[in-house]
Short mmCIF file of C-alpha atoms in Angstrom, two decimals:
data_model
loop_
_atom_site.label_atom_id
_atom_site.label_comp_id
_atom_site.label_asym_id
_atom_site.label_seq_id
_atom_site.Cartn_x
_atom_site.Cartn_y
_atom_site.Cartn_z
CA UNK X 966 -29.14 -4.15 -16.58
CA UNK X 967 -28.89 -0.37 -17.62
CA UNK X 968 -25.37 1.52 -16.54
CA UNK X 969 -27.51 3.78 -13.76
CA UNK X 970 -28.66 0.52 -12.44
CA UNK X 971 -25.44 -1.10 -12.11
CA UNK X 972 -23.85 2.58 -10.84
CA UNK X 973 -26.24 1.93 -8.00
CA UNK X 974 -25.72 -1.30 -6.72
CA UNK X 975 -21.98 -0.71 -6.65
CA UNK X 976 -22.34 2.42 -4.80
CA UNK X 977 -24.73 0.77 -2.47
CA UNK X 978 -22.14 -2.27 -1.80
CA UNK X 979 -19.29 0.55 -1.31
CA UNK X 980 -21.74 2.51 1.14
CA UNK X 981 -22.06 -0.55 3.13
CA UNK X 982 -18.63 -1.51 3.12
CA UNK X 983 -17.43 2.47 3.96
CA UNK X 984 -20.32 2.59 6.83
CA UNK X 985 -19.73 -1.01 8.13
CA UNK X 986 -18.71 -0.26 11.93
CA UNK X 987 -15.95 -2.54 12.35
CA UNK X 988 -14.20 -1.83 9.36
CA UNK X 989 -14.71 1.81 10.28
CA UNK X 990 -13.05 1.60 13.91
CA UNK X 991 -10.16 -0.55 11.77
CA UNK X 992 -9.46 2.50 10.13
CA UNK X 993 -9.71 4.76 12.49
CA UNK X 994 -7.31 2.82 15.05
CA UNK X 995 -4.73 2.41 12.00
CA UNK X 996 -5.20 6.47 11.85
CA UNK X 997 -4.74 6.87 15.26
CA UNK X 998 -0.97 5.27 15.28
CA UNK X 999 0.01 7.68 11.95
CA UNK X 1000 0.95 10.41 14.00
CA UNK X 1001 3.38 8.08 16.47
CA UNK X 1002 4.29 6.60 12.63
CA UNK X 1003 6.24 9.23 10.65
CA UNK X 1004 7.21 10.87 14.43
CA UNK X 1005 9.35 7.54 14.48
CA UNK X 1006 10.35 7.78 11.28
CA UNK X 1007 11.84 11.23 11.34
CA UNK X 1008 14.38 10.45 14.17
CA UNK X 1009 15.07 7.26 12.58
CA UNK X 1010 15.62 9.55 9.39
CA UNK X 1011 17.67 11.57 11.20
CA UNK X 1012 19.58 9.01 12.72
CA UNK X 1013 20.67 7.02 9.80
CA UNK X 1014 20.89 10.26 7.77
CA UNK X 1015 23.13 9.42 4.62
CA UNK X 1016 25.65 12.05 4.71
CA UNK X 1017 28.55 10.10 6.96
CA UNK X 1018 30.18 13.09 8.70
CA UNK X 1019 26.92 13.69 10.20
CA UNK X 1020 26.18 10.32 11.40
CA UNK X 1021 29.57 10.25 12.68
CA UNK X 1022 29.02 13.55 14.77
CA UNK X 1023 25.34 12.10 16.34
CA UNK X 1024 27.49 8.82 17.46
CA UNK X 1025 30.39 10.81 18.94
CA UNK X 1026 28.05 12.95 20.85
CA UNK X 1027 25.86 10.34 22.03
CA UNK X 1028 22.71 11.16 20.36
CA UNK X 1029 22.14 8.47 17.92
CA UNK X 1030 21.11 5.97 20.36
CA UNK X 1031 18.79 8.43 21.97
CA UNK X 1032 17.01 8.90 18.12
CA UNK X 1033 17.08 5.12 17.54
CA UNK X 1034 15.22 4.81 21.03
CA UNK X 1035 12.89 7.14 19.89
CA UNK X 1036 11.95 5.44 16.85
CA UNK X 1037 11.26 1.79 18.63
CA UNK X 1038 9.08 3.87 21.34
CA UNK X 1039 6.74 5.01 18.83
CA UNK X 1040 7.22 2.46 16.34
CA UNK X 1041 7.49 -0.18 19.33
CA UNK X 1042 3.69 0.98 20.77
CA UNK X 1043 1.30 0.35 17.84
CA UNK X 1044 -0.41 -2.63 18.81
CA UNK X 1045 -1.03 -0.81 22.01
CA UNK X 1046 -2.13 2.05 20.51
CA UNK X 1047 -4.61 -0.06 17.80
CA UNK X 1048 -5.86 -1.96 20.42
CA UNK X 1049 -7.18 0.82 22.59
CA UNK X 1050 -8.47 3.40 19.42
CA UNK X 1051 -10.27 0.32 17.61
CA UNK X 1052 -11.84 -0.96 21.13
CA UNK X 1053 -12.57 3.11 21.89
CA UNK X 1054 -14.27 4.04 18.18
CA UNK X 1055 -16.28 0.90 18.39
CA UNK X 1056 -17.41 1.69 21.44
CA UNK X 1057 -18.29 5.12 20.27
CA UNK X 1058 -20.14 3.97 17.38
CA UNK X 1059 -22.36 1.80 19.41
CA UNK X 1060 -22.81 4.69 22.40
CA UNK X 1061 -21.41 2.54 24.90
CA UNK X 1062 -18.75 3.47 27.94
CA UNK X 1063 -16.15 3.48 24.70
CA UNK X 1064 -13.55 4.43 27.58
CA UNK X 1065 -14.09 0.94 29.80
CA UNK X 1066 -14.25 -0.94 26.12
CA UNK X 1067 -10.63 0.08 25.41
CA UNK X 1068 -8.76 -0.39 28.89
CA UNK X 1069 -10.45 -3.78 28.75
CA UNK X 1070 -9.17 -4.48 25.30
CA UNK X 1071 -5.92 -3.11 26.71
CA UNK X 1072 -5.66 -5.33 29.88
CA UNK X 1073 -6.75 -8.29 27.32
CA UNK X 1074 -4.49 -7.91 24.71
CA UNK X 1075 -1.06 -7.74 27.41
CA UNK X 1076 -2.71 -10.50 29.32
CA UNK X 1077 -2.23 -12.50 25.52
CA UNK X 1078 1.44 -11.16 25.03
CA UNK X 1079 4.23 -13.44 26.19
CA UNK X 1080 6.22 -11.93 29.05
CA UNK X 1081 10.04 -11.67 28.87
CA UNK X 1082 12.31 -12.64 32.51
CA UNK X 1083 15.44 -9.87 32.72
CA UNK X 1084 17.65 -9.46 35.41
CA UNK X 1085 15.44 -6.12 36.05
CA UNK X 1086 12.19 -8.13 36.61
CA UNK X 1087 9.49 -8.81 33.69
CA UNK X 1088 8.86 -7.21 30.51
CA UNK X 1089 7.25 -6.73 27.61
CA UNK X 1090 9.05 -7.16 24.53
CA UNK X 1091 8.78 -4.07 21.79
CA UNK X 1092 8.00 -6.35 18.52
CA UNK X 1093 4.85 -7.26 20.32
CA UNK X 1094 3.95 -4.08 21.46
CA UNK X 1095 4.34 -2.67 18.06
CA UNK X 1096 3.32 -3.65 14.89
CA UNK X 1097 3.97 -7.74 15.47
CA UNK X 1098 0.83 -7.36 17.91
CA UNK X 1099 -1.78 -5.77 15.32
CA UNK X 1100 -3.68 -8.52 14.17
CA UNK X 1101 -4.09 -10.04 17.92
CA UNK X 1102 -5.01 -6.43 18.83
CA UNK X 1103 -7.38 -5.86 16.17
CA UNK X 1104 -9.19 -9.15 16.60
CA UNK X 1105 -9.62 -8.50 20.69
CA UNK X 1106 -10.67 -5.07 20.73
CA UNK X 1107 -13.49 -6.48 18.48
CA UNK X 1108 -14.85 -8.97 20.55
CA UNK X 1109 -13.97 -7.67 23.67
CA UNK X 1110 -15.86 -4.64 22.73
CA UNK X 1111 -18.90 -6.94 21.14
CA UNK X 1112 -18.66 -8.75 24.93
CA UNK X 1113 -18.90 -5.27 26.61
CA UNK X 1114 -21.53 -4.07 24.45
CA UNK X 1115 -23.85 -6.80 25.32
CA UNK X 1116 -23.39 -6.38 29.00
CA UNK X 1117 -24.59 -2.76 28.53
CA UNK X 1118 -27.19 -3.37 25.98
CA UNK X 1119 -28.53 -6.20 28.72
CA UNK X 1120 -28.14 -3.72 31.73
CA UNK X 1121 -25.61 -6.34 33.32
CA UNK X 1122 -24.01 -3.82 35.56
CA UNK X 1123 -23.14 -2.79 39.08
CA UNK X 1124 -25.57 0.60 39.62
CA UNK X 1125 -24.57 3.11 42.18
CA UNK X 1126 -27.03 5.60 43.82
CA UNK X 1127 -27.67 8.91 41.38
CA UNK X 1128 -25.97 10.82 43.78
CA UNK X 1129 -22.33 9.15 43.13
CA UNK X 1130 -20.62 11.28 40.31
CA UNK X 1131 -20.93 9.86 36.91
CA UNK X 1132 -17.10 9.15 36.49
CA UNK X 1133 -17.16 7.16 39.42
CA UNK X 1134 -20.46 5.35 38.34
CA UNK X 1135 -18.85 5.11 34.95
CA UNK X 1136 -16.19 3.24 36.43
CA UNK X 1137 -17.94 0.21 38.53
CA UNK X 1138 -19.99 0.00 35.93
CA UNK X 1139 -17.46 -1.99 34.02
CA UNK X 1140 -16.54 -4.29 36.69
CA UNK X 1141 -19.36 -7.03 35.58
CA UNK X 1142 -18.21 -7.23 31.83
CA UNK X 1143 -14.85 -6.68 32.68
CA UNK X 1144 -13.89 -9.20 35.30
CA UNK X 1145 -16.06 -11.89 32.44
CA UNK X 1146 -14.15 -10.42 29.54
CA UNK X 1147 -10.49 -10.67 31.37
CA UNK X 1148 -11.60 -14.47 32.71
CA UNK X 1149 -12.86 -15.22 28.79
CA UNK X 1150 -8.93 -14.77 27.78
CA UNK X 1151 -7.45 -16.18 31.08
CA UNK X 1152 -9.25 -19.68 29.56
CA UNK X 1153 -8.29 -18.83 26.17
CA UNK X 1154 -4.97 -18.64 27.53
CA UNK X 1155 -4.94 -22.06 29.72
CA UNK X 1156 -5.94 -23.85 26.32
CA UNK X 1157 -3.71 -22.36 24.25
CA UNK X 1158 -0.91 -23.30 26.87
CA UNK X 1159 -2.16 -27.19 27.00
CA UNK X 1160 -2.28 -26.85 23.30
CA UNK X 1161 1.23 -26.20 23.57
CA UNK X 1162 0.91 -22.93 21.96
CA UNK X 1163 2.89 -20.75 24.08
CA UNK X 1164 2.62 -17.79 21.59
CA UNK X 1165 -0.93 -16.56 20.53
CA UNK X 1166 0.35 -14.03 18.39
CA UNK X 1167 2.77 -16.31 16.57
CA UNK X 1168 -0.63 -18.67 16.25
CA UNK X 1169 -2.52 -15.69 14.29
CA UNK X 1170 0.27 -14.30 12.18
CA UNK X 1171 0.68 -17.98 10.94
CA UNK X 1172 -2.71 -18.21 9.99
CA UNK X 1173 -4.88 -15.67 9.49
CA UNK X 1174 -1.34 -13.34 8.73
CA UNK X 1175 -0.23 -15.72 6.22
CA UNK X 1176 -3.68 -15.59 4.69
CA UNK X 1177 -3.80 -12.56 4.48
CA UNK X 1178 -0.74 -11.80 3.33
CA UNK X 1179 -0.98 -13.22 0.16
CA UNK X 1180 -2.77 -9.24 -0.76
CA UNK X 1181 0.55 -8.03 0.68
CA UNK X 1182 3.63 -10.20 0.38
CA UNK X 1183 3.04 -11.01 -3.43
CA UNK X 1184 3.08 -8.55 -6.60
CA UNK X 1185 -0.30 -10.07 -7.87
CA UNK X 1186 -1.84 -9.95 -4.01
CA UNK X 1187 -0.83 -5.86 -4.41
CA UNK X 1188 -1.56 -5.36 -8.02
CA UNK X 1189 -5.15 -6.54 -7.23
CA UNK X 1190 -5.38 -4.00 -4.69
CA UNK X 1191 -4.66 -1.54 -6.70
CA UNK X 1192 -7.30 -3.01 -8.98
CA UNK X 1193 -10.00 -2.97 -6.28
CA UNK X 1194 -8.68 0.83 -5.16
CA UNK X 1195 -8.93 2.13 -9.12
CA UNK X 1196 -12.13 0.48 -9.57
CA UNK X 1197 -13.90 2.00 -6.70
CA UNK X 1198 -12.15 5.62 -7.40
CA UNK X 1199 -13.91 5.26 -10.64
CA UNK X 1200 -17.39 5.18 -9.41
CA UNK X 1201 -16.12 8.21 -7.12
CA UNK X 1202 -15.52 6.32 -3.98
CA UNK X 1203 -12.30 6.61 -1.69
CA UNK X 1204 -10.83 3.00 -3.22
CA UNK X 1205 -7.82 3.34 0.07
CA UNK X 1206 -10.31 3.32 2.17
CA UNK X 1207 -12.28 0.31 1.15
CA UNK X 1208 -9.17 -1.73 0.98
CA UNK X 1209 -7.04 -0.01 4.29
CA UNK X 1210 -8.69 -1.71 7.00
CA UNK X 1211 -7.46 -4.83 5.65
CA UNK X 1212 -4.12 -4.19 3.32
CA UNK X 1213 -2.83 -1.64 5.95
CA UNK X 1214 -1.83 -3.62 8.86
CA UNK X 1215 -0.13 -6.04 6.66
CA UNK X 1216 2.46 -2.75 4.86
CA UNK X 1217 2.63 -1.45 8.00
CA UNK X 1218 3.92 -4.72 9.87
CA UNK X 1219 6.16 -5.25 6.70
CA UNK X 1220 8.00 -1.68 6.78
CA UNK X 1221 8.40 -2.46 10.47
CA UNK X 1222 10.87 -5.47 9.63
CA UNK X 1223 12.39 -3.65 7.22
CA UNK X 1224 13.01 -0.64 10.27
CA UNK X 1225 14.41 -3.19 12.30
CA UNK X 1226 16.34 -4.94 9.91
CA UNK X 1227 17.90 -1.15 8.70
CA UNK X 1228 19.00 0.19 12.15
CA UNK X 1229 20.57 -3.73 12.73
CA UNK X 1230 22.80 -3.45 9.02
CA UNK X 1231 20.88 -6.21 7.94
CA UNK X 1232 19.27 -6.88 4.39
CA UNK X 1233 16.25 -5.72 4.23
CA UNK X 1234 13.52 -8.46 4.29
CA UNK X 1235 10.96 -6.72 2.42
CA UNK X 1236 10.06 -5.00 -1.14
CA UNK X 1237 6.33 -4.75 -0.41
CA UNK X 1238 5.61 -2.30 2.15
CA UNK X 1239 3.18 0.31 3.24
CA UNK X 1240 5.77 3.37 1.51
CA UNK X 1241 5.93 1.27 -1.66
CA UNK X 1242 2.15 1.54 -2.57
CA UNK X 1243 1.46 4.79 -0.78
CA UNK X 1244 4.75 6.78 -2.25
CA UNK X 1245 6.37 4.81 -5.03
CA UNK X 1246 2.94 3.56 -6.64
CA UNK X 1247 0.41 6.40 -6.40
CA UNK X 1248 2.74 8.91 -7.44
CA UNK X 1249 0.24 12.05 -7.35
CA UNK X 1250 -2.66 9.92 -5.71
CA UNK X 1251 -4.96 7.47 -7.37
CA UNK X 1252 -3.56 6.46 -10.88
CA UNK X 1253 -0.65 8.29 -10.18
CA UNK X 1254 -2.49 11.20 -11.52
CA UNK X 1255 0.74 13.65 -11.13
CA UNK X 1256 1.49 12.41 -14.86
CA UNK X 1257 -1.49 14.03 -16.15
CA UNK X 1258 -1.51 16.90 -13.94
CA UNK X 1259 2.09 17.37 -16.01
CA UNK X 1260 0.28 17.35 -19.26
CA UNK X 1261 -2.65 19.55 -18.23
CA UNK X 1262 -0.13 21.92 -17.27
CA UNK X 1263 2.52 21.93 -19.77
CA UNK X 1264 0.43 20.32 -22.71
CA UNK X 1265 -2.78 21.89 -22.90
CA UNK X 1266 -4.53 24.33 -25.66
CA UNK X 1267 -7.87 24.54 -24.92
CA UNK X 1268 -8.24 26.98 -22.55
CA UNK X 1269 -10.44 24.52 -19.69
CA UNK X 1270 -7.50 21.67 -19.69
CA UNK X 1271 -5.19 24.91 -19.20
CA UNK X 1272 -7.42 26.18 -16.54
CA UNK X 1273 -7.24 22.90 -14.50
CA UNK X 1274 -3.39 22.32 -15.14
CA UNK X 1275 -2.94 25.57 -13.76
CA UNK X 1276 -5.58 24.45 -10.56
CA UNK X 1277 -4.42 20.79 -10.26
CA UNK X 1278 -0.94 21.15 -10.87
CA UNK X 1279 0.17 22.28 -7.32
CA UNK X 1280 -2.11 20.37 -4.94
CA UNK X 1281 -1.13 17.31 -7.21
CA UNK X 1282 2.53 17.26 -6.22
CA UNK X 1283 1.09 16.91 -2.68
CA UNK X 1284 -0.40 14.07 -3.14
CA UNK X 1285 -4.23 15.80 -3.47
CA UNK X 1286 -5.55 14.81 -6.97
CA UNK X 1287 -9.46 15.44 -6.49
CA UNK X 1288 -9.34 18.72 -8.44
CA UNK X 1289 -8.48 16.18 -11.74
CA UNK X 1290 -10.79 13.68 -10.16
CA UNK X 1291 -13.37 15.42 -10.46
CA UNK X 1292 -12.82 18.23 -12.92
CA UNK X 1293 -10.95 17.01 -15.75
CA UNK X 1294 -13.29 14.34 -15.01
CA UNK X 1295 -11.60 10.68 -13.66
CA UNK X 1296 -14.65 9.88 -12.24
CA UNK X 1297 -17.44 8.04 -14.07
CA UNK X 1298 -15.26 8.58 -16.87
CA UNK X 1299 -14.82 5.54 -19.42
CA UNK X 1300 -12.54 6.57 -21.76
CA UNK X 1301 -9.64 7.34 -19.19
CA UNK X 1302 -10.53 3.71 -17.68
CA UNK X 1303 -6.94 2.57 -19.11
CA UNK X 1304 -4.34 4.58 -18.30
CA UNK X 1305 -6.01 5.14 -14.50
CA UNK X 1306 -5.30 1.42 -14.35
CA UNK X 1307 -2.88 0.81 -16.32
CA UNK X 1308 -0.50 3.82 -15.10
CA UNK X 1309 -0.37 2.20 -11.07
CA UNK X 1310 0.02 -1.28 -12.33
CA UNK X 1311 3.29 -0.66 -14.59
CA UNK X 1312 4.53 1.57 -11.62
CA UNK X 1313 3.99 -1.50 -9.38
CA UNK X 1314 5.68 -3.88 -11.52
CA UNK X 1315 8.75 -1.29 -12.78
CA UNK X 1316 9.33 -0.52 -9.05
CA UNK X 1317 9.07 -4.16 -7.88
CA UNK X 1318 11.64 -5.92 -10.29
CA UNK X 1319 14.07 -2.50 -10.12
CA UNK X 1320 14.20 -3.19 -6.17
CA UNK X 1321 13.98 -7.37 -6.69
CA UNK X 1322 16.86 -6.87 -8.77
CA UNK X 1323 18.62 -4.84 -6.61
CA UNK X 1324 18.81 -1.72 -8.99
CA UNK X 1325 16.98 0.42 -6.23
CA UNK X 1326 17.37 0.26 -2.85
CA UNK X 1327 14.39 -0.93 -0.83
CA UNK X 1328 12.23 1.44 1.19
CA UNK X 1329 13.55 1.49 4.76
CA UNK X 1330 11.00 1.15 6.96
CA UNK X 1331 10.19 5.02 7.82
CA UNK X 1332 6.79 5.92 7.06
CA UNK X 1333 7.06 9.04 4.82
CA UNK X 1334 4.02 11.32 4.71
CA UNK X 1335 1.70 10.43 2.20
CA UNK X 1336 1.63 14.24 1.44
CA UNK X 1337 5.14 14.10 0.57
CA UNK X 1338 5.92 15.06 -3.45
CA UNK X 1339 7.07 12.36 -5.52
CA UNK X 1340 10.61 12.68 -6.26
CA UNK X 1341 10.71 13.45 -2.56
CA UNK X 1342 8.92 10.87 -1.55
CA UNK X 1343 11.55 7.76 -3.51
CA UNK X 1344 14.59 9.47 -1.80
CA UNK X 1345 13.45 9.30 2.01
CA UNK X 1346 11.79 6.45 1.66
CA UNK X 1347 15.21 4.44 0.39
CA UNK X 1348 17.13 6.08 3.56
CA UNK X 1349 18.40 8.96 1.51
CA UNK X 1350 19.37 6.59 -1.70
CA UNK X 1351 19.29 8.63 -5.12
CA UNK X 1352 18.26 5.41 -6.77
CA UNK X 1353 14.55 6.07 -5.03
CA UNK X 1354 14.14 9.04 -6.43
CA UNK X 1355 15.61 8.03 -10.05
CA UNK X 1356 13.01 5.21 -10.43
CA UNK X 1357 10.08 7.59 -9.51
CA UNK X 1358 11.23 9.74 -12.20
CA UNK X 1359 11.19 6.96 -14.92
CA UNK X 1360 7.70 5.49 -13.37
CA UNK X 1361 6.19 9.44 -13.76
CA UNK X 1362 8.18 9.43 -17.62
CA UNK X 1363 6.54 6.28 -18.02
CA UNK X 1364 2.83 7.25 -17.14
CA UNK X 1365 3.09 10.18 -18.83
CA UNK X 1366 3.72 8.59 -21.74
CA UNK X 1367 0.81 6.22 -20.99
CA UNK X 1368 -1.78 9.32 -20.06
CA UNK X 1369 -0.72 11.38 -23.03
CA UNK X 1370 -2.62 9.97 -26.09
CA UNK X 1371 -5.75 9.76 -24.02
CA UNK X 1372 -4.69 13.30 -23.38
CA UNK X 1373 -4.21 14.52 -26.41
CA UNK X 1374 -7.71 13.06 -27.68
CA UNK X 1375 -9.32 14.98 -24.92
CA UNK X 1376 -7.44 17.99 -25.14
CA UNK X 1377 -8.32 18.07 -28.97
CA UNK X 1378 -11.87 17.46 -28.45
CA UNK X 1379 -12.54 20.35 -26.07
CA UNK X 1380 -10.30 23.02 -28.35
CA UNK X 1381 -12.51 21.72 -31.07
CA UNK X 1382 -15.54 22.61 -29.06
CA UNK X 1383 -14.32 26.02 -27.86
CA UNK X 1384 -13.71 26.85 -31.62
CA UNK X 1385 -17.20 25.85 -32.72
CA UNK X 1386 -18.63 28.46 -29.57
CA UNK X 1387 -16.77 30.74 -30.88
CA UNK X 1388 -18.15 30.57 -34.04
CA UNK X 1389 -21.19 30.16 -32.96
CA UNK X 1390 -21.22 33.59 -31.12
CA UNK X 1391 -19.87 35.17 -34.18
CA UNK X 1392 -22.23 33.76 -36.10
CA UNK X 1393 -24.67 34.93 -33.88
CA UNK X 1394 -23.40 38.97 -33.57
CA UNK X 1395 -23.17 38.81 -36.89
CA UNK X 1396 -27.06 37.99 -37.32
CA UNK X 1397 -28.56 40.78 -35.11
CA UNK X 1398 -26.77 43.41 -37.36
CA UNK X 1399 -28.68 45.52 -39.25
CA UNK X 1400 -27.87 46.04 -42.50
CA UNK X 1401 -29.96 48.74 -43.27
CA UNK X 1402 -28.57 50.77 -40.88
CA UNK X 1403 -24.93 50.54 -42.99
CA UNK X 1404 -24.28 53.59 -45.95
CA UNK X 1405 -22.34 52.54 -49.30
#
């Protein structure tokens, strides 16, 4: 099989995985919740700020409670907030009433979620709200949107007269698939209660969580996502996107019991989190590419590397590496295969045993943004501990060191080639000279 040939079937299996519905509406709820995300985590920031005189001050005045509240009400809504965007985009993508399919999912996924008895009535409680409810979410906004979708697709629906307004036909329209759809987990529920199963999202995090989790909870289940993410980057295809609809949820649930552990003063649970790939692995985006936007820009001599060090260099410490990507080139490119692997891997492992061994603190639970420059980046996500932005500076030293005798090949190659045009166009002025035209 030629190279072109096998270029193209692993594009076409990355086109259908990128343009797959479901896994599209995955990623677009999981986007949806971002915002409510790193809201949450700057009060919680703020909060547990680690300068003591200032924490002091918000608890004397009364406003550290009101911060903490304000991270568990953003925090403490994603499932809801999954649930509807994944039941809405899928609806969306297959031109139904996307609005019905996600107050159905809704209305299904609290109708799931154990209720708790207070002395103020019933409730809801927060970790199932939040991100303890995301797998149950994400699995009935599918088929509750799947259910609704063939309702519509059949024309199983009440129809009012063409001179009701479309809202309000909108609306009984859904009243078919929805009052099936809400009875569907009503007998899901009645089993799972004569199964003894009380809890239905403690059922799926058990099973298809703790499968799952195995990409997540372990350093070999995260180094081979990095794997997958470096090997589809290399064919020029977004490799966090191909993996987020699955690995994402997990991190995310993850830095949510480290949250709650943090503002309780307990130890944290977790070392593998959503911030620990996203801000202490891809330092500088995919293969932590901010080490060799450091040598393009301090380290070059031919004059294209120091054209694209002077490009790259800035939107690189934000995070936005596709100037190197695909100028220097990354992509398609062979002979930088090894340190675009190599360089995330040894920042996993570096970063894992330094926090495992309780030479850096762990990452906190606050989402920082993925924007955020490294450096940055280690010290929020740690709570404000120096020791998280120490080991980013070793992990950069390190791939630096990694990227710089690929760099220095490259670097010498292109001078090399600049010098030979050079000569070439000297050679060539000097040939259309006349000599007849010079006195002695």
């Amino acid at each position: 099989m030629s190279n072109n040939n096998l270029i193209n079937k692993i594009n076409k299996v990355a086109k259908g995985i990128g343009n797959q519905r479901h896994l599209l509406s995955l990623r677009d709820g999981m986007a949806s919740a971002m915002p409510l995300i790193i809201i949450g985590s700057v009060f919680m920031l703020i909060s547990q700020f680690p300068f003591e005189p200032f924490t002091l001050w918000l608890q004397r005045v009364g406003l550290q409670s009101f911060f903490n509240k304000a991270s568990d009400s953003t925090f403490g809504i994603i499932g809801l907030v999954v649930t509807f965007s994944i039941a809405y985009n899928l609806g969306n993508y297959y031109k139904i009433n996307k609005f019905a399919a996600g107050l159905l999912s809704l209305a299904s996924f609290i109708l799931l979620t154990p209720t708790l008895a207070t002395e103020y009535g019933g409730g809801f409680p927060f970790r199932y709200m939040g991100s303890s409810g995301l797998f149950v979410g994400i699995i009935v906004s599918l088929i509750t949107t799947e259910i609704y979708r063939w309702f519509e697709y059949k024309n199983i629906m009440i129809k009012m007269p063409d001179s009701v307004p479309p809202s309000v036909s909108k609306a009984f329209s859904a009243i078919i698939p929805g009052f099936v759809i809400i009875s569907l987990w009503i007998f899901v529920s009645i089993i799972l209660f004569k199964l003894d199963i009380e809890n239905v999202h403690s059922l799926v995090q058990s099973t298809l969580g703790r499968s799952l989790g195995l990409l997540s909870n372990t350093l070999p289940g995260i180094i081979l996502v990095i794997l997958i993410q470096c090997f589809f980057w290399m064919f020029g295809i977004h490799g966090a996107q191909v993996t987020g609809p699955i690995i994402e949820p997990l991190l995310l649930q993850a830095s949510d019991m480290n949250r709650v552990a943090y503002l309780a003063g307990q130890e944290l649970p977790n070392i593998l989190t959503y911030e620990f790939l996203y801000n202490f692995v891809f330092t500088g985006g995919a293969g932590c590419l901010f080490a060799l936007a450091i040598l393009l820009f301090f380290r070059s001599k031919s004059e294209e590397n120091k054209m694209l060090g002077k490009i790259s260099f800035p939107p690189t410490c934000f995070q936005v590496p596709e100037s190197i990507l695909f100028g220097y080139p990354i992509i398609m490119n062979l002979k930088v295969v090894i340190p675009f692997v190599l360089a995330p891997v040894t920042t996993a492992i570096i970063t894992y045993y330094a926090m495992d061994l309780g030479f850096v603190a762990k990452p906190i639970g606050a989402v920082i943004p993925w924007t955020t420059p490294p450096i940055i980046a280690g010290f929020l996500a740690t709570g404000g501990q120096i020791s998280g932005a120490i080991i980013q500076i070793i992990t950069i030293t390190i791939n630096t060191l990694i990227y710089l005798p690929f760099f220095l090949r490259d670097d010498k190659i292109k001078l090399n080639a600049e010098i030979e045009s050079q000569l070439d166009n000297v050679e060539d002025d000097f040939s259309n000279v006349d000599l007849n035209n010079f006195t002695f």
